[in-house]
Amino acid sequence: MTVVANAAVIAVGLVALMLLPPAGDDESGERRIPARAAPAPASEPDPPPPVIATVESARAVGANELGLVPVIMYHRLLKKRIASIDRTPAQLRAELVKLAKAGYVPVTAAEFVSGRIDIPAGAHPVVLTFDDGHPSHFALDADGRPKRDTAVGVIYEVAEKYPDFRPVATFWVNRAPFGLPDRAQQEAAVKWLVDHGFEVANHTYTHPDLRRLSTKGAAEQIVRQERLLKKLGAPPSTTMALPYGSRPRKAKIAREGKWDGTRYRFDGVFLAGAEPSVPPYAKSFDSTAIWRIQSNGKQGECRRWCSAYWLEWLNEHPKERYTSDGDPEHISIPKRLRGNIISKAAKKVIAY
Ligand SMILES: [Zn+2]
């Protein structure tokens, strides 16, 4: 956006210069300053003008919109961890700060799978996902603000300190979202999250291993949850996460199907491990099995498959990582990757 804004400023400045009276009068160069765009008012800012990427602008930021994206998977946040997949609020905070400092900007899983990755030029998308709708993910305090040390509380805290860190995430929930006991509270929670740009989507009704169910049984699990989410005011899910990362025997039925007269169709179905994902316009993208990375240190199995390992790896391999061109309408890539893009997206490509 800065590039276009500056171009406009330069154009306006040139016109202003041409209209200026001849040199020698008391108009100093300082008088040109008002020709600059006025700073946006603090409240209700106008949306920034759209960025149009070019070969030069894409090259300048090293844009690679076929690069790898970390989709990080979180479960419970507990002050004292019980299971190895639990994280403490302090661990979440430290990881988000690390992401913010490395130039990552969160997008939701829905935005990611639909290719709506609208982040500044040079930034890297990250998808923060929280499974199972645990009370530690979302709760409001007495003043109606996200409680400290919940996932949303920590995300807001980090975004306040790092304003480029967009405070959004995806919550894949089951039949008792956020452990809330009654319908009214569940509705209020879903409304708050959706109103603030978070995604609340389908993780099945009772969290079964879909591999052990019939096609009909699996579809029932998905439809029951979709009906609950609708009652709670959530928009139709466009993503789902497989409980335990376990794929049904017919993988496609997690993405698309029907039960009791209700259809469902997701843009993407997410696994529970164990690598960064390619974006949806890559030929190798499989919308029925999208990789995620468990948030964890580098012990045991996580020596290589969890977030500490992968975030370090992505920092050390910047050419492999997704870097935005700042223009959501185009897909900017180094020429060497031209063969990796799906034909549907070829029209939008800027190769440099
Ligand atoms: Zn789960």
Coordinates of C-alpha atoms and ligand atoms in Angstrom, one line a residue:
M1 CA 0.0 0.0 0.0
T2 CA 2.9 2.3 0.8
V3 CA 4.2 2.0 -2.8
V4 CA 0.9 3.1 -4.4
A5 CA 0.4 5.8 -1.7
N6 CA 3.9 7.2 -2.4
A7 CA 3.3 7.1 -6.2
A8 CA 0.1 9.1 -5.7
V9 CA 2.0 11.5 -3.4
I10 CA 4.7 12.0 -6.0
A11 CA 2.1 12.6 -8.8
V12 CA 0.3 15.1 -6.6
G13 CA 3.6 16.7 -5.7
L14 CA 4.6 17.2 -9.3
V15 CA 1.3 18.9 -10.1
A16 CA 1.7 21.1 -7.1
L17 CA 5.3 22.0 -8.2
M18 CA 4.1 22.9 -11.7
L19 CA 1.4 25.2 -10.2
L20 CA 3.8 26.9 -7.8
P21 CA 4.7 30.5 -8.5
P22 CA 8.2 31.0 -9.9
A23 CA 11.1 30.8 -7.5
G24 CA 12.1 33.9 -5.8
D25 CA 8.9 34.6 -3.8
D26 CA 8.6 33.8 -0.2
E27 CA 7.0 30.3 -0.7
S28 CA 9.6 27.9 0.7
G29 CA 9.9 24.2 -0.1
E30 CA 8.1 23.5 3.1
R31 CA 4.9 24.6 1.6
R32 CA 4.8 21.4 -0.4
I33 CA 4.3 19.3 2.6
P34 CA 0.5 19.8 2.7
A35 CA 0.3 18.1 -0.7
R36 CA 1.1 14.8 1.1
A37 CA -1.7 12.5 2.0
A38 CA -3.2 13.6 5.3
P39 CA -2.6 11.1 8.1
A40 CA -5.6 8.8 8.5
P41 CA -7.9 9.8 11.4
A42 CA -7.5 7.7 14.5
S43 CA -11.0 6.4 14.3
E44 CA -12.7 4.8 11.3
P45 CA -9.7 5.0 8.9
D46 CA -10.4 4.6 5.2
P47 CA -9.3 1.3 3.8
P48 CA -5.8 1.6 2.4
P49 CA -5.6 1.8 -1.4
P50 CA -5.1 -1.7 -3.0
V51 CA -1.5 -2.6 -3.8
I52 CA -0.8 -3.7 -7.4
A53 CA 2.3 -5.8 -7.5
T54 CA 4.7 -5.7 -10.4
V55 CA 7.7 -7.8 -11.4
E56 CA 9.9 -5.1 -9.8
S57 CA 8.0 -4.8 -6.5
A58 CA 7.7 -8.6 -6.2
R59 CA 11.4 -9.0 -6.8
A60 CA 12.2 -6.2 -4.3
V61 CA 10.5 -8.1 -1.4
G62 CA 11.5 -11.6 -2.6
A63 CA 7.8 -12.5 -3.0
N64 CA 7.2 -16.2 -3.1
E65 CA 3.5 -17.0 -3.0
L66 CA 4.1 -20.7 -3.6
G67 CA 6.3 -21.0 -0.5
L68 CA 5.6 -22.9 2.7
V69 CA 3.1 -21.6 5.3
P70 CA 3.2 -22.8 8.9
V71 CA -0.3 -23.8 10.1
I72 CA 0.3 -24.1 13.9
M73 CA -1.8 -26.4 15.9
Y74 CA -2.6 -25.7 19.6
H75 CA -4.6 -27.6 22.1
R76 CA -5.1 -26.7 25.8
L77 CA -3.3 -23.8 27.4
L78 CA -2.5 -24.8 31.0
K79 CA -0.3 -23.0 33.5
K80 CA 1.0 -26.6 34.4
R81 CA 1.1 -28.8 31.3
I82 CA -0.3 -32.3 31.7
A83 CA 0.0 -33.8 28.2
S84 CA 2.9 -33.1 25.9
I85 CA 0.6 -31.3 23.5
D86 CA -0.5 -28.8 26.2
R87 CA 1.2 -25.4 26.1
T88 CA 1.4 -22.8 28.8
P89 CA 0.1 -19.2 28.2
A90 CA 3.8 -18.1 28.5
Q91 CA 4.8 -20.6 25.8
L92 CA 2.1 -19.4 23.5
R93 CA 3.1 -15.7 24.1
A94 CA 6.7 -16.4 23.4
E95 CA 5.9 -18.2 20.2
L96 CA 3.6 -15.4 19.0
V97 CA 6.3 -12.8 19.8
K98 CA 8.8 -14.9 17.9
L99 CA 6.4 -15.0 14.9
A100 CA 5.7 -11.3 15.0
K101 CA 9.4 -10.5 15.2
A102 CA 10.1 -12.7 12.2
G103 CA 7.5 -10.8 10.1
Y104 CA 4.6 -13.3 10.2
V105 CA 1.1 -12.0 10.0
P106 CA -1.8 -14.3 11.0
V107 CA -4.6 -15.3 8.6
T108 CA -7.4 -17.7 9.4
A109 CA -7.6 -21.2 8.0
A110 CA -10.6 -20.1 5.9
E111 CA -8.6 -17.2 4.4
F112 CA -5.6 -19.5 3.8
V113 CA -7.5 -22.3 1.9
S114 CA -9.4 -19.8 -0.2
G115 CA -6.2 -18.0 -1.2
R116 CA -7.4 -14.7 0.5
I117 CA -4.0 -14.0 1.9
D118 CA -4.1 -10.3 2.2
I119 CA -1.0 -9.3 4.2
P120 CA 1.7 -6.6 3.5
A121 CA 4.4 -7.0 1.0
G122 CA 7.3 -8.9 2.5
A123 CA 5.3 -10.4 5.3
H124 CA 4.8 -14.2 5.8
P125 CA 1.4 -15.7 6.6
V126 CA 0.9 -18.0 9.6
V127 CA -2.3 -19.8 10.5
L128 CA -3.0 -20.1 14.3
T129 CA -5.4 -23.0 15.0
F130 CA -6.8 -24.1 18.3
D131 CA -8.5 -27.5 18.5
D132 CA -11.4 -28.8 20.7
G133 CA -12.9 -25.5 22.0
H134 CA -11.2 -25.6 25.4
P135 CA -12.1 -23.0 28.0
S136 CA -8.5 -21.8 27.9
H137 CA -9.1 -20.7 24.3
F138 CA -11.7 -18.1 24.9
A139 CA -13.5 -16.5 27.8
L140 CA -14.6 -12.9 28.6
D141 CA -13.8 -11.1 31.8
A142 CA -16.3 -9.1 33.8
D143 CA -15.7 -6.1 31.5
G144 CA -16.4 -8.1 28.4
R145 CA -12.8 -8.3 27.4
P146 CA -10.9 -11.5 26.5
K147 CA -9.5 -13.0 29.7
R148 CA -5.8 -12.8 30.3
D149 CA -3.9 -16.0 29.5
T150 CA -6.7 -17.4 27.2
A151 CA -5.6 -17.9 23.6
V152 CA -7.5 -14.8 22.5
G153 CA -6.2 -12.8 25.4
V154 CA -2.6 -13.7 24.5
I155 CA -3.1 -13.0 20.8
Y156 CA -4.5 -9.5 21.6
E157 CA -1.7 -8.8 24.0
V158 CA 0.9 -9.6 21.4
A159 CA -1.0 -7.6 18.7
E160 CA -1.0 -4.6 21.0
K161 CA 2.8 -4.7 21.2
Y162 CA 3.4 -5.6 17.6
P163 CA 0.7 -3.7 15.6
D164 CA 1.4 -5.6 12.4
F165 CA 0.5 -8.8 14.0
R166 CA -3.1 -9.2 12.9
P167 CA -5.2 -10.7 15.8
V168 CA -7.0 -13.6 14.1
A169 CA -7.1 -17.3 14.6
T170 CA -9.2 -20.4 13.9
F171 CA -11.1 -22.4 16.5
W172 CA -12.2 -25.8 15.5
V173 CA -14.8 -26.8 18.1
N174 CA -17.0 -29.7 19.1
R175 CA -20.4 -29.9 20.7
A176 CA -19.5 -27.8 23.8
P177 CA -17.6 -24.8 22.4
F178 CA -15.1 -23.4 25.0
G179 CA -16.6 -25.6 27.7
L180 CA -19.5 -23.2 28.0
P181 CA -22.5 -24.8 29.8
D182 CA -25.4 -23.2 28.0
R183 CA -26.6 -22.2 24.6
A184 CA -26.8 -18.4 25.3
Q185 CA -23.1 -18.3 26.5
Q186 CA -22.0 -20.4 23.5
E187 CA -23.9 -18.0 21.2
A188 CA -22.3 -15.0 22.8
A189 CA -18.8 -16.5 22.5
V190 CA -19.3 -17.4 18.8
K191 CA -20.7 -13.9 18.1
W192 CA -17.8 -12.2 19.8
L193 CA -15.2 -14.2 17.9
V194 CA -16.9 -14.0 14.5
D195 CA -17.5 -10.2 15.0
H196 CA -13.7 -9.8 15.7
G197 CA -12.5 -11.7 12.6
F198 CA -11.9 -15.1 14.2
E199 CA -13.0 -18.3 12.5
V200 CA -15.1 -20.8 14.5
A201 CA -15.5 -24.0 12.5
N202 CA -16.2 -27.7 12.4
H203 CA -14.2 -30.3 14.4
T204 CA -17.1 -32.9 14.4
Y205 CA -19.8 -33.2 17.1
T206 CA -18.2 -35.7 19.5
H207 CA -14.6 -35.9 18.4
P208 CA -14.6 -39.5 17.1
D209 CA -11.8 -41.2 15.1
L210 CA -13.5 -40.8 11.7
R211 CA -11.5 -43.8 10.3
R212 CA -13.4 -46.1 12.6
L213 CA -16.8 -44.8 11.4
S214 CA -18.9 -45.7 8.3
T215 CA -19.3 -43.0 5.7
K216 CA -22.7 -42.3 7.0
G217 CA -21.5 -42.1 10.6
A218 CA -18.7 -39.7 9.7
A219 CA -21.1 -37.5 7.7
E220 CA -23.5 -37.5 10.7
Q221 CA -20.7 -36.2 13.0
I222 CA -19.9 -33.4 10.6
V223 CA -23.5 -32.4 9.9
R224 CA -24.5 -32.4 13.6
Q225 CA -21.7 -30.1 14.4
E226 CA -22.5 -27.9 11.4
R227 CA -26.1 -27.6 12.6
L228 CA -25.0 -26.7 16.1
L229 CA -22.6 -24.0 14.7
K230 CA -25.5 -22.6 12.6
K231 CA -27.7 -22.4 15.7
L232 CA -25.0 -20.5 17.5
G233 CA -24.7 -18.0 14.7
A234 CA -21.5 -19.1 13.1
P235 CA -21.3 -18.8 9.3
P236 CA -21.2 -22.2 7.4
S237 CA -17.8 -23.8 8.0
T238 CA -15.4 -23.7 5.0
T239 CA -12.7 -25.6 6.9
M240 CA -12.7 -28.6 9.2
A241 CA -10.0 -30.3 11.3
L242 CA -9.9 -34.1 11.6
P243 CA -10.1 -35.3 15.2
Y244 CA -6.7 -36.9 15.9
G245 CA -5.7 -36.0 12.3
S246 CA -7.3 -39.3 11.4
R247 CA -8.7 -39.5 7.8
P248 CA -11.9 -41.4 7.0
R249 CA -11.3 -44.5 4.8
K250 CA -12.7 -42.5 1.9
A251 CA -10.7 -39.3 2.5
K252 CA -13.1 -37.2 0.4
I253 CA -16.0 -37.6 2.7
A254 CA -14.5 -35.4 5.3
R255 CA -14.5 -32.6 2.7
E256 CA -17.9 -33.1 1.1
G257 CA -21.0 -35.1 1.8
K258 CA -24.5 -35.3 3.1
W259 CA -26.4 -36.7 6.0
D260 CA -30.1 -36.5 6.9
G261 CA -30.8 -34.1 4.0
T262 CA -28.0 -31.7 5.0
R263 CA -25.0 -31.2 2.7
Y264 CA -21.6 -29.9 3.7
R265 CA -18.6 -28.9 1.6
F266 CA -15.4 -27.5 3.0
D267 CA -12.6 -25.8 1.1
G268 CA -10.0 -27.6 3.2
V269 CA -9.6 -30.4 5.7
F270 CA -6.7 -30.2 8.1
L271 CA -4.5 -33.0 9.5
A272 CA -2.8 -33.0 12.9
G273 CA 0.9 -33.0 11.7
A274 CA 3.7 -32.5 10.8
E275 CA 5.1 -30.1 8.2
P276 CA 4.4 -26.6 6.9
S277 CA 1.7 -26.5 4.1
V278 CA 2.0 -25.4 0.5
P279 CA -0.6 -22.7 -0.4
P280 CA -3.9 -23.7 -2.2
Y281 CA -2.6 -22.6 -5.7
A282 CA 0.3 -25.1 -5.6
K283 CA -0.2 -28.2 -7.6
S284 CA 0.8 -30.3 -4.7
F285 CA -1.9 -28.9 -2.4
D286 CA -4.4 -31.6 -1.3
S287 CA -7.5 -30.0 0.1
T288 CA -8.4 -33.2 1.9
A289 CA -5.2 -33.4 3.9
I290 CA -3.6 -30.1 4.8
W291 CA -0.5 -30.2 6.9
R292 CA -0.2 -28.6 10.3
I293 CA 2.6 -28.2 12.8
Q294 CA 2.1 -29.0 16.5
S295 CA 3.3 -26.2 18.7
N296 CA 6.1 -27.6 20.8
G297 CA 9.8 -27.5 21.6
K298 CA 12.4 -29.8 20.2
Q299 CA 12.3 -32.8 22.5
G300 CA 11.5 -36.4 21.6
E301 CA 9.4 -36.7 18.4
C302 CA 9.3 -32.9 18.3
R303 CA 13.0 -32.9 17.6
R304 CA 11.9 -32.5 14.0
W305 CA 8.2 -32.2 13.6
C306 CA 7.0 -29.4 15.8
S307 CA 6.9 -25.6 15.7
A308 CA 10.3 -24.8 17.3
Y309 CA 12.0 -27.0 14.7
W310 CA 10.0 -25.7 11.7
L311 CA 10.0 -22.0 12.6
E312 CA 13.8 -22.2 12.9
W313 CA 14.0 -24.1 9.6
L314 CA 11.8 -21.6 7.8
N315 CA 14.0 -18.7 9.1
E316 CA 17.0 -20.5 7.8
H317 CA 15.4 -21.3 4.4
P318 CA 13.8 -17.9 3.4
K319 CA 13.5 -19.0 -0.2
E320 CA 11.3 -21.9 0.8
R321 CA 8.9 -19.7 2.8
Y322 CA 5.8 -18.0 1.6
T323 CA 6.5 -14.3 1.3
S324 CA 3.7 -12.0 0.2
D325 CA 3.8 -9.5 -2.7
G326 CA 1.2 -7.4 -0.8
D327 CA -1.3 -7.7 -3.6
P328 CA -4.1 -10.3 -2.9
E329 CA -5.1 -10.3 -6.6
H330 CA -1.8 -11.6 -7.9
I331 CA 0.4 -14.5 -7.2
S332 CA 4.1 -13.5 -7.3
I333 CA 6.7 -16.2 -7.6
P334 CA 10.3 -16.6 -8.7
K335 CA 10.3 -17.9 -12.3
R336 CA 11.8 -21.3 -11.3
L337 CA 8.4 -22.1 -9.6
R338 CA 6.2 -21.4 -12.6
G339 CA 5.6 -25.1 -13.2
N340 CA 4.2 -25.7 -9.7
I341 CA 1.1 -23.5 -10.0
I342 CA -2.4 -24.9 -10.7
S343 CA -3.6 -23.8 -14.1
K344 CA -6.7 -22.1 -12.7
A345 CA -4.4 -19.6 -11.0
A346 CA -2.0 -19.1 -13.9
K347 CA -3.7 -15.9 -15.1
K348 CA -2.8 -14.2 -11.8
V349 CA 0.9 -15.0 -11.8
I350 CA 3.7 -12.5 -11.7
A351 CA 6.9 -14.4 -12.3
Y352 CA 10.2 -12.7 -11.8
Ligands
ZN1 ZN -9.3 -32.5 18.5

